[in-house]
Amino acid sequence: MLESLESLLTKSLQINHAKQIHALILTNAFRHLQPQLLQLILKTHPYNVQTTTHYIKNIIKYSDNNLDTFSITSTIRFFSKNNNFKHSIKLYAQLHYLGLVPSSFAISSALKCCAKVLDDGVGVLIHTHVFKYGFCDCVYVQTSLVDFYAKLGSMDIARKVFDEMRVKNVVSWNSVLAGYVKCGEIEVAQKVFDEMPERDVVSWNSMVLGYGKVGNMDQAEVLFRLMPQRNAASWNVMISGYANSGLVELARRLFDEMPYKNGVSYVTMITSYSKQGDVEAARKIFAEVKEKGLILYNAMIACYVQNGLPNVAVSLFNKMCQPDVSIQPDKMTLASIISACSLLGDKELVASIESYLSKMAIDIDDHLTTSLVDLYAKSGNIDKAYELFHCLQKKDLVAYTAMILGCGINGRENDAIRLFSEMIDAGVSPNLATFTGTLTAYNHLGMVDNGWRCFMTMQEFGLVPSIDHYAIMVDLLGRAGRLKEAHDLIKSMPMKPHAGVWGALLLGCSLHNHLEFGEVAAKHCMELEPDSTGYCTLLANIYASTGRWADAEKLRKLVRKSVFTKAPGSSWIG
DNA sequence: GTAGGGTTAG
């Protein structure tokens, strides 16, 4: 029986056989055959990826560590191919733990995964194995090392490994080239490109990408026209290059011109239009695609969320989950949907997302955690937000900003300010949103001087205050009665103040009964928003409290009159 | 080995 099962295992490539044998082996008696079982499953693919993953995990779990290098390597490659990089890395660690000698395949696959998830710990460990097990002349292993360090941004090490390679192929050259492109060193990349003994379409694409990255689309275009052959990636890097330079029309022209569009092309166009705020153009592209995949849906959903249409995003999400479409959302989808929930304040949807996360065993990474931090903070559960915030592997700009804003709207201004200085100490650079949150906190606390100092540090971070930052500062100064400073700040603004800025000054004036600036501010407000009566009322209050009763009454009459004449649709007079 | 999707404000 045992013998026949073993020979069956090696011979059986039929899917139905594979399933039967699988069932048999799981009945305990044949545990020792699990390495072969793994091979069988990986060779025949009797299940879909999800089920296969599930079984493989179980087989490994119950294998009593009797797996061999070959089965583990195949499994590492299976996980890697299905974007399950963390599992690949874990398995490589297990291989090492079992005292098995890794193959060149295991090493290069595991390094690839480390590069994908930027796991420098395991990656560097694998580098020591390369020496230990003597893979110094294996071009695949060495190239994976170059690629790993290049992706990590450690170009000096990548270069060192590359220079020491005795045998190099075009992929090795492309790896260093892509590394220099990635960190924006286009001159060095150009030098590498010139030195290359052989170039293929990937080399050319990297150069086109590199020039696009540094904003030199002219040179990118020159290379694009010059390259001996193009593939879809060539067109796509040009499209995203133009899109990232804000030249969406040129991107679109190439998109229309390209002979064979693929999924990436559509997604690139949708994302470009999304960044431009042109939701309708993005939606048209989306509608054009016949076979819609997960990434396309993700791009469209993100577009809706980012452009203030969370409800549309949620309905598209619901559509993709329906049986006739039946696309499994992943953590990217969920990050956008959580953001939508946060904007909508939809408690029911939040509950269903939470159960989905646990049911589908979604890998909750820092990105996803950050969107949850924002969600809980915005919905008032600041303790839970804090808890998740502390669970983050790496607290980045977005996480700090979400937390600072969250504290601000939950009355924890002191926490917001503390988090701000914590983030600066941690070497994380704030952006405009961070300052919005922090300045708002100072504003609520009425801490004028600290707020002012904070405002002044914006330029140290290379930031130009937006109109809203000015509005917060005017509000802060105005409430504190420092009306001249507020007025001076408005006059110094490089952009035209909107009604919110003047309104903040007017509010300050009404709190402190300051007529001179109050009249100036009110005049601007009424010019900018002639339909709004609130400004008249504020000015009338100033008149009244400074004893100018006649002016006050005149304005109030005006207000009453306009209430009766304006906006008939919303008026009870009808 | 090159190209595409996610999180923070308004």
Coordinates of C-alpha atoms (C1' of nucleotides) in Angstrom, one line a residue:
Chain A
M1 CA 0.0 0.0 0.0
L2 CA 2.7 2.4 1.0
E3 CA 4.8 1.6 -2.0
S4 CA 1.9 2.1 -4.4
L5 CA 1.0 5.3 -2.7
E6 CA 4.5 6.6 -3.1
S7 CA 4.7 5.7 -6.8
L8 CA 1.2 7.1 -7.3
L9 CA 2.4 10.3 -5.7
T10 CA 5.3 10.7 -8.1
K11 CA 3.3 9.8 -11.1
S12 CA 0.0 11.4 -10.5
L13 CA -0.5 14.6 -12.3
Q14 CA -4.2 14.3 -12.6
I15 CA -6.1 16.8 -10.6
N16 CA -8.7 14.3 -9.4
H17 CA -6.0 11.8 -8.4
A18 CA -4.2 14.5 -6.5
K19 CA -7.3 15.4 -4.5
Q20 CA -7.9 11.7 -3.6
I21 CA -4.3 11.2 -2.6
H22 CA -4.3 14.4 -0.6
A23 CA -7.3 13.2 1.4
L24 CA -5.7 9.9 2.0
I25 CA -2.4 11.3 3.3
L26 CA -4.2 13.6 5.6
T27 CA -5.6 10.6 7.4
N28 CA -2.6 10.5 9.7
A29 CA -1.0 7.2 8.7
F30 CA 1.0 8.7 5.9
R31 CA 2.4 11.8 7.5
H32 CA 5.9 11.0 6.4
L33 CA 4.8 11.4 2.8
Q34 CA 4.1 15.0 3.3
P35 CA 7.1 16.3 1.3
Q36 CA 5.9 14.4 -1.7
L37 CA 2.3 15.6 -1.1
L38 CA 3.5 19.2 -1.2
Q39 CA 5.2 18.5 -4.5
L40 CA 2.1 16.9 -5.8
I41 CA -0.1 19.8 -4.9
L42 CA 2.3 22.4 -6.2
K43 CA 2.7 20.5 -9.5
T44 CA -0.9 19.7 -10.2
H45 CA -2.7 22.7 -8.7
P46 CA -5.8 20.8 -7.8
Y47 CA -7.2 23.8 -5.9
N48 CA -7.4 27.5 -6.3
V49 CA -4.7 29.6 -4.8
Q50 CA -6.5 30.4 -1.5
T51 CA -7.3 26.7 -0.8
T52 CA -3.8 25.6 -1.9
T53 CA -2.3 28.2 0.5
H54 CA -4.5 26.9 3.3
Y55 CA -3.6 23.2 2.7
I56 CA 0.1 24.0 2.4
K57 CA 0.1 25.9 5.6
N58 CA -1.5 22.9 7.3
I59 CA 0.8 20.4 5.8
I60 CA 3.8 22.4 7.0
K61 CA 2.4 22.8 10.4
Y62 CA 1.8 19.1 10.9
S63 CA 4.9 17.9 9.0
D64 CA 6.9 17.2 12.2
N65 CA 9.7 19.0 10.4
N66 CA 10.4 16.1 8.0
L67 CA 10.4 18.4 5.0
D68 CA 13.3 18.5 2.7
T69 CA 15.0 21.4 0.9
F70 CA 13.3 20.8 -2.3
S71 CA 9.7 20.8 -1.0
I72 CA 10.4 23.9 1.1
T73 CA 12.0 25.7 -1.9
S74 CA 9.0 24.9 -4.1
T75 CA 6.7 26.2 -1.4
I76 CA 8.8 29.4 -1.0
R77 CA 8.4 29.9 -4.7
F78 CA 4.7 29.3 -4.6
F79 CA 4.1 31.8 -1.9
S80 CA 6.4 34.3 -3.6
K81 CA 4.5 33.9 -6.9
N82 CA 1.3 34.6 -5.1
N83 CA 2.5 37.8 -3.4
N84 CA 2.6 36.0 0.0
F85 CA 6.1 37.3 0.7
K86 CA 6.0 37.1 4.5
H87 CA 5.2 33.4 4.3
S88 CA 8.1 32.8 2.0
I89 CA 10.4 34.5 4.3
K90 CA 9.1 32.5 7.3
L91 CA 9.6 29.3 5.4
Y92 CA 13.1 30.3 4.5
A93 CA 13.7 30.8 8.2
Q94 CA 12.3 27.4 8.9
L95 CA 14.5 25.8 6.3
H96 CA 17.5 27.4 8.1
Y97 CA 16.2 26.4 11.5
L98 CA 15.9 22.7 10.3
G99 CA 19.6 22.8 9.5
L100 CA 19.0 22.2 5.8
V101 CA 21.3 23.6 3.2
P102 CA 19.4 26.2 1.1
S103 CA 19.5 25.9 -2.7
S104 CA 20.3 28.8 -5.0
F105 CA 16.6 28.9 -5.8
A106 CA 15.6 29.1 -2.2
I107 CA 18.1 31.9 -1.6
S108 CA 17.2 34.0 -4.6
S109 CA 13.4 33.6 -4.1
A110 CA 13.7 34.5 -0.4
L111 CA 15.8 37.5 -1.2
K112 CA 13.3 38.6 -3.7
C113 CA 10.6 38.5 -1.0
C114 CA 12.8 40.4 1.4
A115 CA 13.2 43.1 -1.2
K116 CA 9.5 43.2 -1.7
V117 CA 8.7 43.7 1.9
L118 CA 11.9 45.6 2.7
D119 CA 12.9 43.1 5.3
D120 CA 16.6 44.0 5.8
G121 CA 17.0 41.7 8.8
V122 CA 16.4 38.4 7.0
G123 CA 17.9 39.8 3.8
V124 CA 21.3 40.5 5.5
L125 CA 21.1 37.1 7.2
I126 CA 20.6 35.4 3.8
H127 CA 23.6 37.4 2.5
T128 CA 25.7 35.6 5.2
H129 CA 24.3 32.3 4.0
V130 CA 25.5 33.1 0.5
F131 CA 29.1 33.2 1.8
K132 CA 28.5 30.2 4.2
Y133 CA 27.1 27.9 1.5
G134 CA 29.3 29.1 -1.3
F135 CA 27.0 30.8 -3.8
C136 CA 29.5 33.5 -4.6
D137 CA 29.7 32.5 -8.2
C138 CA 26.0 31.9 -8.8
V139 CA 24.8 34.7 -11.0
Y140 CA 21.2 34.3 -9.9
V141 CA 22.0 34.5 -6.3
Q142 CA 24.4 37.4 -6.7
T143 CA 21.9 39.3 -8.9
S144 CA 19.2 38.8 -6.3
L145 CA 21.6 40.3 -3.7
V146 CA 22.2 43.3 -5.9
D147 CA 18.5 43.7 -6.5
F148 CA 17.8 43.3 -2.8
Y149 CA 20.2 46.1 -1.7
A150 CA 19.2 48.3 -4.6
K151 CA 15.5 48.0 -3.6
L152 CA 16.4 48.8 0.0
G153 CA 18.2 51.9 -1.2
S154 CA 21.7 50.7 -0.1
M155 CA 23.3 51.5 -3.4
D156 CA 26.9 51.4 -2.0
I157 CA 26.5 47.7 -0.9
A158 CA 24.6 46.8 -4.1
R159 CA 27.4 48.3 -6.1
K160 CA 30.0 46.5 -4.1
V161 CA 28.3 43.1 -4.7
F162 CA 27.8 44.0 -8.3
D163 CA 31.5 45.0 -8.8
E164 CA 32.7 41.8 -7.2
M165 CA 30.6 39.5 -9.5
R166 CA 32.7 37.6 -11.8
V167 CA 29.9 36.7 -14.1
K168 CA 27.2 39.2 -14.9
N169 CA 24.3 39.1 -17.2
V170 CA 21.9 41.7 -18.5
V171 CA 19.7 41.2 -15.5
S172 CA 22.5 42.0 -13.1
W173 CA 23.2 45.2 -15.0
N174 CA 19.5 46.1 -15.0
S175 CA 19.4 45.6 -11.2
V176 CA 22.0 48.2 -10.4
L177 CA 20.6 50.4 -13.1
A178 CA 17.1 50.2 -11.6
G179 CA 18.7 50.9 -8.1
Y180 CA 20.2 54.2 -9.3
V181 CA 17.0 55.1 -11.0
K182 CA 15.0 54.4 -7.9
C183 CA 17.0 56.8 -5.7
G184 CA 16.9 59.5 -8.4
E185 CA 20.6 59.3 -9.3
I186 CA 19.9 59.6 -13.0
E187 CA 23.5 60.7 -13.9
V188 CA 25.0 57.6 -12.4
A189 CA 22.2 55.5 -14.0
Q190 CA 23.1 57.0 -17.4
K191 CA 26.7 56.1 -16.8
V192 CA 25.8 52.5 -16.0
F193 CA 23.6 52.5 -19.1
D194 CA 26.4 53.7 -21.3
E195 CA 28.8 51.1 -19.9
M196 CA 26.4 48.2 -20.3
P197 CA 27.8 45.5 -22.7
E198 CA 24.2 44.6 -23.7
R199 CA 20.9 46.4 -23.3
D200 CA 17.4 45.0 -23.5
V201 CA 14.0 46.6 -23.3
V202 CA 14.1 46.5 -19.5
S203 CA 17.2 48.6 -19.5
W204 CA 15.7 51.2 -21.8
N205 CA 12.5 51.3 -19.8
S206 CA 14.4 51.9 -16.6
M207 CA 16.1 54.9 -18.2
V208 CA 12.9 56.3 -19.5
L209 CA 11.4 55.8 -16.0
G210 CA 14.4 57.5 -14.4
Y211 CA 14.2 60.6 -16.6
G212 CA 10.5 60.8 -15.9
K213 CA 11.2 60.5 -12.2
V214 CA 13.4 63.6 -12.1
G215 CA 10.9 65.5 -14.2
N216 CA 12.9 65.4 -17.4
M217 CA 10.2 64.2 -19.8
D218 CA 12.0 65.7 -22.8
Q219 CA 14.9 63.3 -22.3
A220 CA 12.5 60.5 -21.5
E221 CA 10.7 61.1 -24.8
V222 CA 14.1 61.1 -26.6
L223 CA 15.0 57.7 -25.2
F224 CA 11.5 56.4 -25.8
R225 CA 11.6 57.4 -29.5
L226 CA 15.2 56.0 -29.7
M227 CA 14.7 52.6 -28.2
P228 CA 15.0 49.7 -30.6
Q229 CA 11.9 47.9 -29.3
R230 CA 9.1 48.8 -27.0
N231 CA 6.8 46.8 -24.9
A232 CA 3.7 47.7 -22.9
A233 CA 5.9 48.8 -19.9
S234 CA 7.7 51.3 -22.1
W235 CA 4.4 53.0 -23.0
N236 CA 3.2 52.8 -19.4
V237 CA 6.3 54.4 -17.9
M238 CA 5.9 57.3 -20.4
I239 CA 2.2 57.7 -19.5
S240 CA 2.9 57.7 -15.8
G241 CA 5.9 60.1 -16.3
Y242 CA 3.7 62.6 -18.1
A243 CA 0.9 62.1 -15.5
N244 CA 3.3 62.7 -12.6
S245 CA 4.5 65.9 -14.2
G246 CA 1.0 67.1 -14.3
L247 CA 0.8 66.7 -18.1
V248 CA -2.3 64.5 -18.2
E249 CA -3.2 65.6 -21.8
L250 CA 0.1 64.3 -23.0
A251 CA -0.3 61.1 -21.0
R252 CA -3.7 60.7 -22.6
R253 CA -2.3 61.2 -26.1
L254 CA 0.2 58.4 -25.5
F255 CA -2.5 56.2 -24.0
D256 CA -4.7 56.6 -27.1
E257 CA -1.7 56.1 -29.3
M258 CA -0.4 52.9 -27.7
P259 CA -1.0 49.8 -29.8
Y260 CA -1.6 47.3 -27.0
K261 CA -3.0 48.6 -23.7
N262 CA -2.9 46.4 -20.7
G263 CA -4.3 46.6 -17.2
V264 CA -1.5 48.8 -16.0
S265 CA -2.2 51.4 -18.7
Y266 CA -5.8 51.7 -17.6
V267 CA -4.9 51.9 -14.0
T268 CA -2.3 54.5 -14.6
M269 CA -4.8 56.7 -16.5
I270 CA -7.4 56.3 -13.8
T271 CA -4.9 57.3 -11.1
S272 CA -3.7 60.3 -13.1
Y273 CA -7.2 61.6 -13.6
S274 CA -7.9 60.9 -9.9
K275 CA -5.0 63.1 -8.9
Q276 CA -6.2 65.8 -11.2
G277 CA -9.7 65.6 -9.6
D278 CA -11.2 64.6 -12.9
V279 CA -13.5 61.8 -11.5
E280 CA -15.6 61.7 -14.6
A281 CA -12.7 61.0 -17.0
A282 CA -11.4 58.3 -14.6
R283 CA -14.9 56.7 -14.5
K284 CA -15.0 56.7 -18.3
I285 CA -11.7 54.8 -18.5
F286 CA -13.0 52.4 -15.9
A287 CA -16.1 51.7 -17.9
E288 CA -14.1 51.1 -21.0
V289 CA -12.3 48.1 -19.6
K290 CA -13.9 44.8 -20.4
E291 CA -12.2 42.5 -18.0
K292 CA -12.0 44.4 -14.8
G293 CA -9.5 43.1 -12.2
L294 CA -8.9 43.7 -8.6
I295 CA -6.3 46.5 -9.1
L296 CA -8.6 48.3 -11.5
Y297 CA -11.4 48.3 -8.9
N298 CA -9.0 49.4 -6.2
A299 CA -7.8 52.3 -8.4
M300 CA -11.4 53.4 -9.1
I301 CA -12.5 53.1 -5.5
A302 CA -9.5 55.0 -4.3
C303 CA -10.3 57.7 -6.9
Y304 CA -13.8 58.1 -5.4
V305 CA -12.6 58.3 -1.8
Q306 CA -9.8 60.7 -2.6
N307 CA -12.2 63.0 -4.4
G308 CA -14.7 63.3 -1.7
L309 CA -17.2 60.7 -3.0
P310 CA -17.1 58.0 -0.2
N311 CA -20.6 56.9 -0.8
V312 CA -19.9 56.1 -4.5
A313 CA -16.8 54.3 -3.4
V314 CA -18.8 52.1 -1.1
S315 CA -21.4 51.2 -3.7
L316 CA -18.6 50.2 -6.2
F317 CA -17.1 48.2 -3.4
N318 CA -20.5 46.4 -2.8
K319 CA -20.7 45.8 -6.5
M320 CA -17.3 44.1 -6.8
C321 CA -18.3 41.8 -3.9
Q322 CA -21.5 40.7 -5.6
P323 CA -21.7 37.2 -7.0
D324 CA -21.8 38.3 -10.7
V325 CA -18.5 40.2 -10.3
S326 CA -17.1 38.3 -7.3
I327 CA -13.7 39.9 -6.9
Q328 CA -12.1 39.4 -3.5
P329 CA -11.2 42.7 -2.0
D330 CA -7.7 42.8 -0.5
K331 CA -6.0 45.1 2.0
M332 CA -5.6 47.9 -0.5
T333 CA -9.4 47.9 -1.2
L334 CA -10.1 47.8 2.5
A335 CA -7.8 50.7 3.3
S336 CA -9.8 52.8 0.9
I337 CA -13.1 51.6 2.2
I338 CA -12.1 52.2 5.8
S339 CA -11.2 55.7 4.8
A340 CA -14.6 56.0 3.2
C341 CA -16.3 54.7 6.4
S342 CA -14.3 57.3 8.3
L343 CA -15.6 60.1 6.1
L344 CA -19.2 58.7 6.2
G345 CA -19.3 57.8 9.8
D346 CA -21.1 54.6 8.9
K347 CA -21.1 52.5 12.0
E348 CA -22.8 49.5 10.4
L349 CA -20.3 49.3 7.6
V350 CA -17.4 49.6 10.0
A351 CA -18.7 46.5 11.9
S352 CA -19.0 44.5 8.7
I353 CA -15.5 45.5 7.7
E354 CA -14.1 44.5 11.1
S355 CA -15.6 41.1 10.8
Y356 CA -14.4 40.8 7.2
L357 CA -10.9 41.6 8.4
S358 CA -10.8 38.8 10.9
K359 CA -12.8 36.3 8.8
M360 CA -10.6 36.6 5.8
A361 CA -7.4 36.7 7.9
I362 CA -6.3 39.9 6.1
D363 CA -2.8 40.7 6.8
I364 CA -3.2 44.0 8.7
D365 CA -0.1 46.1 7.8
D366 CA 0.8 49.6 8.9
H367 CA -1.1 51.2 6.0
L368 CA -4.3 49.4 7.0
T369 CA -3.7 50.1 10.7
T370 CA -3.2 53.8 10.0
S371 CA -6.6 53.9 8.2
L372 CA -8.1 52.2 11.2
V373 CA -6.4 54.7 13.6
D374 CA -8.1 57.5 11.6
L375 CA -11.4 55.7 11.6
Y376 CA -11.5 55.2 15.4
A377 CA -10.2 58.7 16.1
K378 CA -12.8 60.3 13.9
S379 CA -15.6 58.2 15.4
G380 CA -14.6 59.3 18.9
N381 CA -12.9 56.1 20.1
I382 CA -9.6 57.8 20.8
D383 CA -8.4 55.1 23.1
K384 CA -8.7 52.4 20.5
A385 CA -7.0 54.7 18.0
Y386 CA -4.1 55.1 20.5
E387 CA -3.9 51.4 21.0
L388 CA -3.6 50.7 17.3
F389 CA -1.2 53.6 16.9
H390 CA 1.1 52.0 19.4
C391 CA 1.0 48.7 17.5
L392 CA 2.5 50.2 14.4
Q393 CA 5.8 48.8 13.3
K394 CA 6.9 52.1 12.1
K395 CA 5.1 55.3 12.9
D396 CA 5.2 57.4 9.7
L397 CA 4.1 60.8 8.7
V398 CA 0.6 59.7 7.9
A399 CA 0.1 57.8 11.1
Y400 CA 1.3 60.8 13.3
T401 CA -0.8 63.2 11.3
A402 CA -4.0 61.0 11.6
M403 CA -3.3 60.7 15.3
I404 CA -2.7 64.5 15.8
L405 CA -5.9 65.3 13.9
G406 CA -7.7 62.7 15.9
C407 CA -6.6 64.1 19.2
G408 CA -7.6 67.5 18.1
I409 CA -11.2 66.6 17.3
N410 CA -11.5 64.6 20.6
G411 CA -10.5 67.5 22.8
R412 CA -7.0 66.1 23.5
E413 CA -5.1 69.1 22.2
N414 CA -2.2 68.6 24.6
D415 CA -1.8 65.1 23.3
A416 CA -1.8 66.5 19.7
I417 CA 1.0 68.9 20.6
R418 CA 3.0 66.2 22.4
L419 CA 2.7 63.9 19.4
F420 CA 3.9 66.7 17.1
S421 CA 7.1 67.2 19.0
E422 CA 7.5 63.4 19.4
M423 CA 7.3 63.0 15.7
I424 CA 9.9 65.8 15.1
D425 CA 12.2 64.1 17.6
A426 CA 11.7 60.8 15.8
G427 CA 13.0 62.5 12.6
V428 CA 9.6 62.3 10.8
S429 CA 9.0 65.4 8.7
P430 CA 5.6 66.9 9.0
N431 CA 3.6 68.1 6.0
L432 CA 0.8 70.6 5.5
A433 CA -1.8 68.3 7.0
T434 CA 0.3 67.8 10.1
F435 CA 0.5 71.5 10.6
T436 CA -3.2 71.9 10.1
G437 CA -3.8 69.5 13.0
T438 CA -1.2 71.0 15.3
L439 CA -2.1 74.6 14.7
T440 CA -5.7 73.7 15.2
A441 CA -4.7 72.3 18.6
Y442 CA -2.9 75.4 19.6
N443 CA -5.9 77.4 18.4
H444 CA -8.3 75.5 20.6
L445 CA -6.0 76.0 23.6
G446 CA -5.6 79.6 22.8
M447 CA -1.8 79.2 22.9
V448 CA -1.0 82.1 20.7
D449 CA 2.8 82.4 21.0
N450 CA 3.4 78.7 20.8
G451 CA 1.1 78.5 17.8
W452 CA 2.9 81.3 16.2
R453 CA 6.3 79.7 16.7
C454 CA 4.9 76.5 15.3
F455 CA 3.6 78.3 12.2
M456 CA 7.0 79.9 11.7
T457 CA 8.7 76.6 11.7
M458 CA 6.8 75.5 8.6
Q459 CA 9.4 76.9 6.3
E460 CA 12.1 75.0 8.1
F461 CA 10.5 71.9 6.7
G462 CA 10.3 73.4 3.2
L463 CA 6.5 74.0 3.5
V464 CA 4.5 76.9 2.2
P465 CA 1.5 77.5 4.4
S466 CA -1.8 77.1 2.6
I467 CA -4.7 79.5 2.8
D468 CA -6.2 77.3 5.5
H469 CA -3.1 77.6 7.7
Y470 CA -3.4 81.3 7.4
A471 CA -7.0 81.0 8.4
I472 CA -6.2 79.1 11.5
M473 CA -3.5 81.6 12.5
V474 CA -5.8 84.6 11.9
D475 CA -8.4 82.9 14.0
L476 CA -5.9 82.2 16.8
L477 CA -4.6 85.8 16.8
G478 CA -8.1 87.2 16.4
R479 CA -9.5 85.3 19.4
A480 CA -6.6 86.5 21.5
G481 CA -7.4 90.1 20.5
R482 CA -4.2 90.5 18.6
L483 CA -6.1 92.0 15.7
K484 CA -3.5 94.2 14.2
E485 CA -1.2 91.2 13.9
A486 CA -4.0 89.2 12.4
H487 CA -4.7 91.9 9.9
D488 CA -1.0 92.2 9.1
L489 CA -0.8 88.5 8.5
I490 CA -3.7 88.7 6.1
K491 CA -2.0 91.5 4.2
S492 CA 1.2 89.5 4.0
M493 CA -0.5 86.5 2.4
P494 CA 0.9 85.5 -1.0
M495 CA -2.6 84.4 -2.1
K496 CA -6.0 86.1 -2.2
P497 CA -7.7 85.5 1.2
H498 CA -11.0 83.7 1.1
A499 CA -14.1 84.5 3.1
G500 CA -12.9 82.1 5.8
V501 CA -9.8 84.1 6.5
W502 CA -11.6 87.5 6.6
G503 CA -14.4 85.8 8.6
A504 CA -11.9 84.7 11.2
L505 CA -10.7 88.2 11.6
L506 CA -14.3 89.5 11.8
L507 CA -15.0 87.0 14.5
G508 CA -12.0 88.2 16.5
C509 CA -13.1 91.7 16.0
S510 CA -16.6 90.9 17.2
L511 CA -15.2 89.2 20.3
H512 CA -13.1 92.2 21.1
N513 CA -15.4 94.9 19.8
H514 CA -12.8 96.2 17.4
L515 CA -14.5 98.4 14.8
E516 CA -11.7 99.4 12.5
F517 CA -10.6 96.0 11.4
G518 CA -14.1 94.6 11.8
E519 CA -15.4 96.9 9.1
V520 CA -12.6 96.0 6.8
A521 CA -13.1 92.3 7.4
A522 CA -16.8 92.5 7.0
K523 CA -16.5 94.4 3.7
H524 CA -14.3 91.7 2.3
C525 CA -16.6 88.9 3.5
M526 CA -19.6 90.5 2.0
E527 CA -17.9 91.0 -1.3
L528 CA -16.7 87.4 -1.3
E529 CA -19.9 85.8 -0.1
P530 CA -22.7 88.3 -0.8
D531 CA -25.4 85.8 -0.1
S532 CA -24.3 85.1 3.5
T533 CA -26.0 87.2 6.2
G534 CA -23.8 86.0 9.1
Y535 CA -21.2 88.5 8.5
C536 CA -23.7 91.4 8.6
T537 CA -24.9 90.1 12.0
L538 CA -21.4 90.0 13.3
L539 CA -20.6 93.5 12.2
A540 CA -24.0 94.7 13.6
N541 CA -23.0 93.3 16.9
I542 CA -19.7 95.3 16.8
Y543 CA -21.7 98.4 16.0
A544 CA -24.1 97.8 18.8
S545 CA -21.4 97.2 21.4
T546 CA -19.5 100.2 20.4
G547 CA -22.6 102.4 20.7
R548 CA -23.3 102.9 17.1
W549 CA -26.9 101.8 17.4
A550 CA -28.1 103.4 14.2
D551 CA -25.6 101.5 12.1
A552 CA -26.4 98.3 14.0
E553 CA -30.1 98.7 13.3
K554 CA -29.6 99.5 9.7
L555 CA -27.6 96.3 9.2
R556 CA -30.1 94.2 11.1
K557 CA -32.9 95.5 8.9
L558 CA -30.8 94.5 5.9
V559 CA -30.4 91.0 7.2
R560 CA -34.1 90.6 7.9
K561 CA -35.0 91.9 4.5
S562 CA -32.6 89.5 2.8
V563 CA -33.9 86.6 4.7
F564 CA -37.3 87.3 3.1
T565 CA -36.1 87.8 -0.4
K566 CA -33.2 85.4 -0.8
A567 CA -33.2 81.7 -1.4
P568 CA -36.9 81.1 -2.1
G569 CA -36.3 77.3 -2.5
S570 CA -35.2 76.9 1.1
S571 CA -37.5 79.5 2.6
W572 CA -40.6 78.7 4.5
I573 CA -42.4 81.4 2.6
G574 CA -42.0 79.2 -0.4
Chain B
dG1 C1' 15.4 42.7 -13.7
dT2 C1' 11.4 47.6 -15.8
dA3 C1' 5.4 49.8 -15.7
dG4 C1' -0.3 49.9 -12.1
dG5 C1' -3.9 50.0 -6.8
dG6 C1' -4.1 51.8 -0.2
dT7 C1' -3.6 55.4 4.9
dT8 C1' -3.6 61.9 7.1
dA9 C1' -6.6 68.1 5.9
dG10 C1' -9.8 71.1 2.8

